[in-house]
Amino acid sequence: MASQTKPVLHGYFRSSCSWRVRIAFALKGIEYDQVPVNLIKDGGQQLTEQYKKLNPMLQVPAVEIDGITLSQSLAVIQYVDETRPGPRLLPADPKKRAQVRMISDVIASGIQPLQNLYVIQKIGAEKMQWAQHFIDRGFQALEPILKQTAGKYCVGDEISMADVCLVPQVYNAERFKVDVGQYPTIHRLNQTLVEIEAFKATDPSCQPDTPADLRA
Amino acid sequence: MHLSLVSLAKPVLHGYFRSSCSWRVRIAFALKGIEYDQVPVNLIKDGGQQLTEQYKKLNPMLQVPAVEIDGITLSQSLAVIQYVDETRPGPRLLPADPKKRAQVRMISDVIASGIQPLQNLYVIQKIGAEKMQWAQHFIDRGFQALEPILKQTAGKYCVGDEISMADVCLVPQVYNAERFKVDVGQYPTIHRLNQTLVEIEAFKATDPSCQPDTPADLRA
């Protein structure tokens, strides 16, 4: 009976990790409920004892699905890919699949954790330079990798988890005033992807918890 | 018939004896019984051998590990480990059950995204004088999360009773915790799992104390 309940995504409109999960659900055509977790309000709703039960890392997203609760967006995305029909989010070919994971991990381990809210709050006054530094460093690595792996999308010509990770990271880069134009392949891929419905409909500007002044 | 000579070549691991990410890959190779060559990349010597133009071609993130395997070069240890698991026989590093597999990835990512990147060499060099407290803070934060997760998922190992990628990630992270003087005893499940795992040959033989590039004063 649990598998007939819709998945529940606990996330934040502007969390890039939450957005990855929204994109993956949209690409697979999966309906889900959203429970907003405001990372700023009330000192941060992700810090409550109640939320801690969903994700003891006190981060978004957390996803209730098929009777379990998962955190870590890439674990969620691959679980969804492996259990739901629809377009593959990871290629069938093992080498391409490894490249998708490599690109996703450059973003999800090599960039985003160094510029998420928790860390930049800890860095304090120099947070802009800190975030720009780590995003630039990561994009300097991603650019030659993608030049080699990309076709129409990050790896070849099929949308994958790598694309799902890229768009929210470019959004973050723009928030921190990184000049993404310096990275032509990243720029080109992002331009293509943001026109796709699954990416558009899940954009931070049009979520249930998007504040009025940031709505598209 | 095309005989791929490239696939007959042994994988090559470019790593550092004390890099926890390199150690994860060494453990995975050992668990699968795969022979490979090691090319040491000294992260300290010569200003850091990972920063050369030559190494950049292997991994433009200028980090270890990088692995040459089956004619391609891969970076990001979990991408390497899952590639190896999917292409080589031997004990599974990820469970067959999708929910357990998701839990293995979740635990691995808490470590590989939530802890290690905040305390790796590059970041602590940037933090400077307060690096001990910074590293301890992020390791403690991550272990405070891992402890209740593992209490729920663990049997004999991190997820149930089969060794998985989660265990492969845990031991090197505990090693890092000890280097930064974190009291791992505060985390009983992590402590118990680590004690079990470090006795296993694949973890022992790949320990930083006995690698080709282990300095003489740190050899076991």
Short mmCIF file of N, CA and C in Angstrom, two decimals, chain B residues 150-151 153-160 167 170-171 187-198:
data_model
loop_
_atom_site.label_atom_id
_atom_site.label_comp_id
_atom_site.label_asym_id
_atom_site.label_seq_id
_atom_site.Cartn_x
_atom_site.Cartn_y
_atom_site.Cartn_z
N LEU B 150 23.06 4.79 10.46
CA LEU B 150 23.65 3.45 10.52
C LEU B 150 22.96 2.58 11.58
N LYS B 151 22.53 3.20 12.66
CA LYS B 151 21.81 2.42 13.68
C LYS B 151 20.60 1.74 13.07
N THR B 153 20.26 1.12 9.54
CA THR B 153 20.53 0.30 8.36
C THR B 153 21.48 -0.87 8.62
N ALA B 154 22.29 -0.75 9.67
CA ALA B 154 23.41 -1.70 9.82
C ALA B 154 22.98 -3.04 10.39
N GLY B 155 23.62 -4.08 9.85
CA GLY B 155 23.62 -5.39 10.46
C GLY B 155 25.05 -5.60 10.89
N LYS B 156 25.69 -6.58 10.28
CA LYS B 156 27.11 -6.80 10.56
C LYS B 156 27.95 -5.68 9.92
N TYR B 157 27.41 -5.16 8.81
CA TYR B 157 28.10 -4.09 8.09
C TYR B 157 27.18 -2.88 7.98
N CYS B 158 27.59 -1.89 7.25
CA CYS B 158 26.82 -0.63 7.22
C CYS B 158 25.36 -0.82 6.82
N VAL B 159 25.14 -1.63 5.78
CA VAL B 159 23.77 -1.91 5.35
C VAL B 159 23.61 -3.42 5.37
N GLY B 160 22.85 -3.90 6.32
CA GLY B 160 22.66 -5.34 6.43
C GLY B 160 23.94 -6.09 6.72
N ASP B 167 30.66 0.69 3.40
CA ASP B 167 31.77 0.27 4.27
C ASP B 167 33.10 0.75 3.70
N LEU B 170 33.40 4.22 4.73
CA LEU B 170 33.43 4.49 6.17
C LEU B 170 34.83 4.41 6.77
N VAL B 171 35.54 3.34 6.46
CA VAL B 171 36.84 3.13 7.11
C VAL B 171 37.82 4.27 6.83
N TYR B 187 30.49 7.71 18.84
CA TYR B 187 29.59 7.21 17.80
C TYR B 187 29.66 5.68 17.80
N PRO B 188 28.91 5.04 18.69
CA PRO B 188 29.11 3.61 18.93
C PRO B 188 28.91 2.70 17.71
N THR B 189 27.94 3.04 16.86
CA THR B 189 27.70 2.18 15.71
C THR B 189 28.84 2.33 14.70
N ILE B 190 29.26 3.57 14.46
CA ILE B 190 30.40 3.82 13.57
C ILE B 190 31.63 3.10 14.10
N HIS B 191 31.85 3.22 15.39
CA HIS B 191 33.01 2.61 16.04
C HIS B 191 32.99 1.10 15.88
N ARG B 192 31.86 0.51 16.16
CA ARG B 192 31.71 -0.95 16.08
C ARG B 192 31.92 -1.44 14.65
N LEU B 193 31.31 -0.76 13.70
CA LEU B 193 31.46 -1.17 12.29
C LEU B 193 32.93 -1.06 11.86
N ASN B 194 33.56 0.05 12.21
CA ASN B 194 34.96 0.24 11.83
C ASN B 194 35.85 -0.85 12.42
N GLN B 195 35.61 -1.19 13.68
CA GLN B 195 36.42 -2.23 14.33
C GLN B 195 36.31 -3.55 13.58
N THR B 196 35.12 -3.88 13.11
CA THR B 196 34.91 -5.11 12.34
C THR B 196 35.64 -5.03 10.99
N LEU B 197 35.47 -3.89 10.33
CA LEU B 197 35.97 -3.77 8.96
C LEU B 197 37.49 -3.74 8.87
N VAL B 198 38.15 -3.08 9.83
CA VAL B 198 39.61 -2.96 9.72
C VAL B 198 40.33 -4.29 9.88
#
